XYZ file of N, CA and C in Angstrom:
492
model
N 119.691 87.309 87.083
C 118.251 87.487 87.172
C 117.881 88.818 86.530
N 116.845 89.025 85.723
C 116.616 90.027 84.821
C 115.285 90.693 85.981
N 114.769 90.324 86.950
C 113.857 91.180 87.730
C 114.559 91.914 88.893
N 114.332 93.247 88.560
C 115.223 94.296 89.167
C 114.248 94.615 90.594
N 113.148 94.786 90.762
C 112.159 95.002 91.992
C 110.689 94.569 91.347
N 110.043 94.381 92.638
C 108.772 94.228 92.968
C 107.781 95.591 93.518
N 106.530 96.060 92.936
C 106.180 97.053 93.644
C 104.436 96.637 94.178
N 103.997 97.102 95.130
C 102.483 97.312 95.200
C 102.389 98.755 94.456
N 101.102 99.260 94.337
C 101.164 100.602 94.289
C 99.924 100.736 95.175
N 100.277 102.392 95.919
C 99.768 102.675 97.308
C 99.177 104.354 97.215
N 99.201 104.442 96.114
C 98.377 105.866 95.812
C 98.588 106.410 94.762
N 98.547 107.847 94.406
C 99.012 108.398 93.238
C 99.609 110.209 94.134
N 100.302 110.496 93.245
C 100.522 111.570 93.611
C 100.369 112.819 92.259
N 99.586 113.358 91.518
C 99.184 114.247 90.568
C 99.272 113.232 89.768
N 100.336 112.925 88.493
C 99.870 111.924 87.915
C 100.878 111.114 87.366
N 101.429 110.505 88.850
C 102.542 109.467 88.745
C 101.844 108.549 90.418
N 102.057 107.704 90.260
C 102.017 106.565 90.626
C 102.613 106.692 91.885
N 102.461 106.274 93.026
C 103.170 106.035 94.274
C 103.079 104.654 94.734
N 104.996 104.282 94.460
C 105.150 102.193 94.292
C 105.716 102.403 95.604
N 105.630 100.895 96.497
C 106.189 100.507 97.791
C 107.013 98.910 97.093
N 108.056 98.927 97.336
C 108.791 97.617 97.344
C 108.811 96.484 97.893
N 108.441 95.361 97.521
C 107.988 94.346 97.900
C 108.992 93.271 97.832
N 109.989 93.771 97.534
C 111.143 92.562 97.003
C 111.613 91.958 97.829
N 112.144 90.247 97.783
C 112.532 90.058 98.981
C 111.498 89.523 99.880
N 110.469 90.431 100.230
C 109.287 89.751 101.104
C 108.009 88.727 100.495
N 107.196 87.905 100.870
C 106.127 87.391 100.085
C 104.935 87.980 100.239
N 104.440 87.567 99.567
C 102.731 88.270 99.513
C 101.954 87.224 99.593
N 100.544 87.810 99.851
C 99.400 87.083 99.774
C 99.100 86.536 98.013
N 98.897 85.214 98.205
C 98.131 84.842 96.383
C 97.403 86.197 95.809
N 96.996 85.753 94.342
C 96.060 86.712 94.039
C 95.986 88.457 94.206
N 97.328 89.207 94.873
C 98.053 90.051 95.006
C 98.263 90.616 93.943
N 97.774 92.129 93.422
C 98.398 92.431 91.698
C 99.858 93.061 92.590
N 100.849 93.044 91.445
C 101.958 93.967 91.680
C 102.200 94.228 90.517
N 103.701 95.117 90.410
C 104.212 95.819 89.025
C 105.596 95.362 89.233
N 105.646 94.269 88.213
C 107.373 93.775 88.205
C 108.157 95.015 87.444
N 109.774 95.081 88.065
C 110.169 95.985 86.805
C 111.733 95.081 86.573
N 111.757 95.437 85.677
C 112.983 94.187 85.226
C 113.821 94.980 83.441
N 114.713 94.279 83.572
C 115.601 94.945 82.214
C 115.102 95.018 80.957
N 115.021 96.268 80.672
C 114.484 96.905 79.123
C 114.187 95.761 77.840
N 115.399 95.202 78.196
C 115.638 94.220 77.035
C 115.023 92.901 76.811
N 113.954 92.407 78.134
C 114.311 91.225 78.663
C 112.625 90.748 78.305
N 112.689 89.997 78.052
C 111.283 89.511 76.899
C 111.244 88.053 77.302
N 110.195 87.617 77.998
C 110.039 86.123 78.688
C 108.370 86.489 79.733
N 109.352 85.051 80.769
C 108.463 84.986 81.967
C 109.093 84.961 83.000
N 108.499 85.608 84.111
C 109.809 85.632 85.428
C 108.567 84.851 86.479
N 109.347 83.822 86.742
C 108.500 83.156 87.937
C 108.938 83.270 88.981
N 107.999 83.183 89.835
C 107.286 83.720 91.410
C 106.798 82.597 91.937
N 107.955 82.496 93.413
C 107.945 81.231 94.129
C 106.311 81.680 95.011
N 105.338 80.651 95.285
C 104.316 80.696 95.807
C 104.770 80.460 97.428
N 104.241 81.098 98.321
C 104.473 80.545 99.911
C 103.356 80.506 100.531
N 103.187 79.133 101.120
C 102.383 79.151 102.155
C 101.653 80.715 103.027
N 102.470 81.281 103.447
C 102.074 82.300 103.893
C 102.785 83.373 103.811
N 102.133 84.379 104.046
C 102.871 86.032 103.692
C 103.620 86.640 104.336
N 104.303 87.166 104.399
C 105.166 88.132 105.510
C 105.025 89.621 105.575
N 104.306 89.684 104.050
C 104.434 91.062 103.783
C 103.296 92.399 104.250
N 103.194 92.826 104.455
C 101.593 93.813 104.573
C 101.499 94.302 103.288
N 100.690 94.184 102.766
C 100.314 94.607 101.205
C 98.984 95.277 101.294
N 98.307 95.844 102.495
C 96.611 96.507 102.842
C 96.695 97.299 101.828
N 97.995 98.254 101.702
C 97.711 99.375 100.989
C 97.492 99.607 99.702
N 97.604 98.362 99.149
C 97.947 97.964 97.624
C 96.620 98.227 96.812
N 96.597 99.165 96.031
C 96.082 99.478 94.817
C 95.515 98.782 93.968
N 96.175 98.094 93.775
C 96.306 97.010 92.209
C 95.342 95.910 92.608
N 94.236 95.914 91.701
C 93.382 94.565 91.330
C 93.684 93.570 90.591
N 94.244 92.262 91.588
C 94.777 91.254 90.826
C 94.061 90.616 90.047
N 93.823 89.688 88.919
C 93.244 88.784 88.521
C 93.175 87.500 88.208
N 92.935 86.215 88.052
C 93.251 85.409 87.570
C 92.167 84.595 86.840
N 91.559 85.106 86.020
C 90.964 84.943 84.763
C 90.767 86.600 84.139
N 90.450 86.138 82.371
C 90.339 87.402 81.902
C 89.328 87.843 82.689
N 89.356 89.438 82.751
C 88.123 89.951 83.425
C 88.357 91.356 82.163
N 87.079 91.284 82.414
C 85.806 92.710 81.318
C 86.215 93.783 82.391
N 86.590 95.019 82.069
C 86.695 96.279 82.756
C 85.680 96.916 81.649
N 84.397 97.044 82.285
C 83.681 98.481 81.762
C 84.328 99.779 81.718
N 83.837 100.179 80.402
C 84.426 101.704 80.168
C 84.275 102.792 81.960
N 85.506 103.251 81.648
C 85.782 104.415 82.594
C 85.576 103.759 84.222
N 85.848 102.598 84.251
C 86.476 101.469 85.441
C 86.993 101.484 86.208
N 88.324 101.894 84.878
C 89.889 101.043 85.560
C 90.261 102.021 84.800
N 91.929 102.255 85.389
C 93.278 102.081 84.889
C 93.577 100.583 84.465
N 93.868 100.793 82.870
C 94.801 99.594 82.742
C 96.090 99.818 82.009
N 97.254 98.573 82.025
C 98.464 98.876 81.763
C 98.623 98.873 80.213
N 99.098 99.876 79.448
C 99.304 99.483 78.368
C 100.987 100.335 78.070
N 101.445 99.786 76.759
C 103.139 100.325 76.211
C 102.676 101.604 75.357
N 101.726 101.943 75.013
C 101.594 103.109 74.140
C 100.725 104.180 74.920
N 101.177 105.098 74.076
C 101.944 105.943 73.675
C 103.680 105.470 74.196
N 103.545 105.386 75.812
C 104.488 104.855 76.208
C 103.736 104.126 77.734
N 104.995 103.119 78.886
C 104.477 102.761 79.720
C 103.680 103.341 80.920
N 101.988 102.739 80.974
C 101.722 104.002 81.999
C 100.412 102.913 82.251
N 99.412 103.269 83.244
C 98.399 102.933 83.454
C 97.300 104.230 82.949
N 96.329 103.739 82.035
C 95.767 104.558 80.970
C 94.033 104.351 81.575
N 93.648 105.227 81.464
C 91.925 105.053 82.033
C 91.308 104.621 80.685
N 90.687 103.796 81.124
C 89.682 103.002 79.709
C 88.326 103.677 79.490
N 88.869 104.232 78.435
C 87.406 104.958 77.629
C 86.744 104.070 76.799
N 86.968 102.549 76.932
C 86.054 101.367 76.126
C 86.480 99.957 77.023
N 85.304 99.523 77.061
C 85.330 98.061 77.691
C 86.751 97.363 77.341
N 87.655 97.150 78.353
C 88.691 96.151 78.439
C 89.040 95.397 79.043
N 89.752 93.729 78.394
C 89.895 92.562 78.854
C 90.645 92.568 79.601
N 91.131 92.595 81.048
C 92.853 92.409 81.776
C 92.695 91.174 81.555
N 94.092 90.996 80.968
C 94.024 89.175 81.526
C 94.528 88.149 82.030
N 94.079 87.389 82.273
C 94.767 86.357 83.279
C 95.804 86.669 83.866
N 95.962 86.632 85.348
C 96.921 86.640 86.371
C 97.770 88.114 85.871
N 96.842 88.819 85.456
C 97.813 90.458 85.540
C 96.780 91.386 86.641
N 96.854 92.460 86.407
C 95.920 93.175 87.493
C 95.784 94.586 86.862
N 94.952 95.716 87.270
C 94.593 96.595 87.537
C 93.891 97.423 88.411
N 94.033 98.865 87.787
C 93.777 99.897 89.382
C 92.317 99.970 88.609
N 91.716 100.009 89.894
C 89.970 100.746 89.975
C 90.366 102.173 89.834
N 89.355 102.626 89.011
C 88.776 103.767 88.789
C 88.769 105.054 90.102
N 88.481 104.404 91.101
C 88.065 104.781 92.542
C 89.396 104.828 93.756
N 90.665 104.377 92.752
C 92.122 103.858 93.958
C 92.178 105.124 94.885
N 92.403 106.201 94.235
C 92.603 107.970 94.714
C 91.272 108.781 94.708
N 91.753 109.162 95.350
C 90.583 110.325 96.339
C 90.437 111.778 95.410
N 91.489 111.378 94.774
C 91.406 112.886 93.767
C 90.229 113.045 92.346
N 89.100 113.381 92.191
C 87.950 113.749 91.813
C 88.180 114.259 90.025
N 89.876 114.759 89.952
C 90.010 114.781 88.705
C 91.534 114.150 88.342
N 91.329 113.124 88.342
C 92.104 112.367 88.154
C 92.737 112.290 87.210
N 94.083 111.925 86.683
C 94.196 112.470 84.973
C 93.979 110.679 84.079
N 94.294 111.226 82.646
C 93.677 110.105 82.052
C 94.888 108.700 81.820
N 95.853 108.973 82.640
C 97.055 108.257 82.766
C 97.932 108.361 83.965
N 98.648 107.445 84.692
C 99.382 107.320 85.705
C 100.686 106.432 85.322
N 101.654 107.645 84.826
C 103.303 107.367 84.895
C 103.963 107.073 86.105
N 105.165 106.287 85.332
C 106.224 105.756 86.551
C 107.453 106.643 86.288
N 107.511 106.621 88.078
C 108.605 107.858 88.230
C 109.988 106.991 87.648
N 111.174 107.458 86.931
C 111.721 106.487 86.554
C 113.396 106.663 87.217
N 113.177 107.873 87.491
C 114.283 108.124 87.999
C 114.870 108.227 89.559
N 115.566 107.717 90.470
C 115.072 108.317 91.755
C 116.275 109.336 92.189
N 116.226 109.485 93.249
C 118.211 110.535 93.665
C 118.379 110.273 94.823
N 119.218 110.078 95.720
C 119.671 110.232 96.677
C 119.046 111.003 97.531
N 118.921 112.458 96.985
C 118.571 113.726 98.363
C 117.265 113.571 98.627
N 117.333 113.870 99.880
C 116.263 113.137 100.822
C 116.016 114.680 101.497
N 116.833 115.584 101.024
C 116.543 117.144 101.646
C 116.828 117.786 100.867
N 116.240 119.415 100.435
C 116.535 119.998 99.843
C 116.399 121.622 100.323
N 117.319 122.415 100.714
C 116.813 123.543 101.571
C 117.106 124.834 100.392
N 116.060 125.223 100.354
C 115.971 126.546 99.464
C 116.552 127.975 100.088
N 117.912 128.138 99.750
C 118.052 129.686 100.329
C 119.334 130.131 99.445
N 119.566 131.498 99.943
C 120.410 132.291 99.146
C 121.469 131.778 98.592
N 121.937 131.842 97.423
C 122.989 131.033 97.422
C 124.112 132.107 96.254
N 125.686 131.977 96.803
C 126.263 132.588 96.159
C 127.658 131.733 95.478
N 128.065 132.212 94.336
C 129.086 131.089 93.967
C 129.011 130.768 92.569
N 130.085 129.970 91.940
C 129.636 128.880 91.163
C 128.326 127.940 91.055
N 127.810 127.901 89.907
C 126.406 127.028 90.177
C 126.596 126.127 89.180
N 126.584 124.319 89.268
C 126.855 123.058 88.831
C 125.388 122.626 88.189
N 125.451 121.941 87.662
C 123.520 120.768 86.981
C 124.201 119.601 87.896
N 123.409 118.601 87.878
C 123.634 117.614 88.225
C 124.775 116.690 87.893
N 125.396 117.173 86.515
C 125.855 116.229 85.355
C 127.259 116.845 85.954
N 127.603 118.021 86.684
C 128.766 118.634 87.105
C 129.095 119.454 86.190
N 128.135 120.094 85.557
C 128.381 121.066 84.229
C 128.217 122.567 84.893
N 129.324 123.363 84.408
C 129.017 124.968 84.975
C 127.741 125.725 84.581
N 126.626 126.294 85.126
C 125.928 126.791 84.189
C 125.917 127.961 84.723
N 125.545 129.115 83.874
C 125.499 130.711 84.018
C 124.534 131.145 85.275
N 123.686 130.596 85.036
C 122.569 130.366 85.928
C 121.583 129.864 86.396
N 121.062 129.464 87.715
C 120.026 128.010 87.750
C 118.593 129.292 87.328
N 117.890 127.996 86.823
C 116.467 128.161 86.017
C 115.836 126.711 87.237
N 114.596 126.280 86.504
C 113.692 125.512 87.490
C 114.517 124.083 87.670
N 115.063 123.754 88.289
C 115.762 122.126 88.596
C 116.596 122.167 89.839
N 117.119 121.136 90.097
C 117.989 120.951 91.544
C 119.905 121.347 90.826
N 120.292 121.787 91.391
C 122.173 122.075 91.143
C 122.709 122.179 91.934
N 123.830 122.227 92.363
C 124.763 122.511 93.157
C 125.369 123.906 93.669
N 125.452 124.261 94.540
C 126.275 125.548 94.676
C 126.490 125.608 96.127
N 127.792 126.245 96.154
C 128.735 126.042 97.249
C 128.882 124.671 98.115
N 129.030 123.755 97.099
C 128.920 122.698 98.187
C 127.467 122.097 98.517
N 126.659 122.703 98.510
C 125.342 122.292 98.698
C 124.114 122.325 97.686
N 123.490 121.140 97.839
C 122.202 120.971 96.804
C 120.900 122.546 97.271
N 120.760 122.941 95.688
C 119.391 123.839 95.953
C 118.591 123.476 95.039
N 117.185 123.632 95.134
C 115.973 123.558 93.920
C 115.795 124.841 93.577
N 115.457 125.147 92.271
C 114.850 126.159 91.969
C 113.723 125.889 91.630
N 112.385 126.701 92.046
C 110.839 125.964 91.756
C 110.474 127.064 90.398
């Protein structure tokens, strides 16, 4: 199977996207989501319909559709591949169409919103990160020695630090 997860999206955070995983569970019809699936993989991925939902999806962002629909300028976010993948604010009337979706104009509370919303692409493990003195050898992620940490997460003594 070339579909790797299912997401709603449930806010933004500066100007990346905040996805909840849906995989596995069903949704309500008419539900937008954001499939993500292998780089390479160029088709259609079908989606078993169910009677009923299991999932809570309230928080969900995404305006589904199922006919083309007209987004008046400065609307919506809609999805486009250029520059690269992102949800892009429409500075001219655009078609979503059929059975895809988009974010309203209005999803986030934030007043300056930027003119695009990227996907985080990477995720990590650490779920903590405690900032303090640290003496020793200092690692990158990649397990490479470096002279000294600058702004990113590394290793030293055994333990993960950020530098902000």
């Amino acid at each position: 199977d070339r579909l790797e997860n299912v997401y709603i999206v449930t806010g933004a955070n500066d100007d990346y996207l905040e996805l909840e995983s849906v995989m596995g569970g069903t949704v309500p019809a008419n539900t937008g989501l954001l499939l993500e699936g292998w780089a390479d993989f160029v088709g259609t991925v079908n989606i078993p319909v169910a009677a009923s939902s299991t999932t809570d999806v309230s928080a969900n962002k995404l305006v589904g559709v199922t006919a083309n629909t007209t987004i008046d300028p400065y609307e919506g976010y809609v999805l486009m591949a250029e520059p690269k993948v992102a949800f892009y604010w429409n500075a001219n009337a655009f078609t979503v169409g059929a059975n895809t979706a988009y974010l309203p104009v209005d999803f986030t509370a934030n007043p300056s919103a930027p003119a695009a919303f990227q996907f985080i692409t990477e995720v990590t493990g650490i779920s903590e990160v405690n900032a303090e003195a640290a003496s020793g050898e200092i690692y990158n992620l990649a397990g490479q020695r470096v002279s000294k940490a600058v702004k990113g997460l590394y290793i030293q003594n055994g333990k993960k630090i950020l530098v902000k």
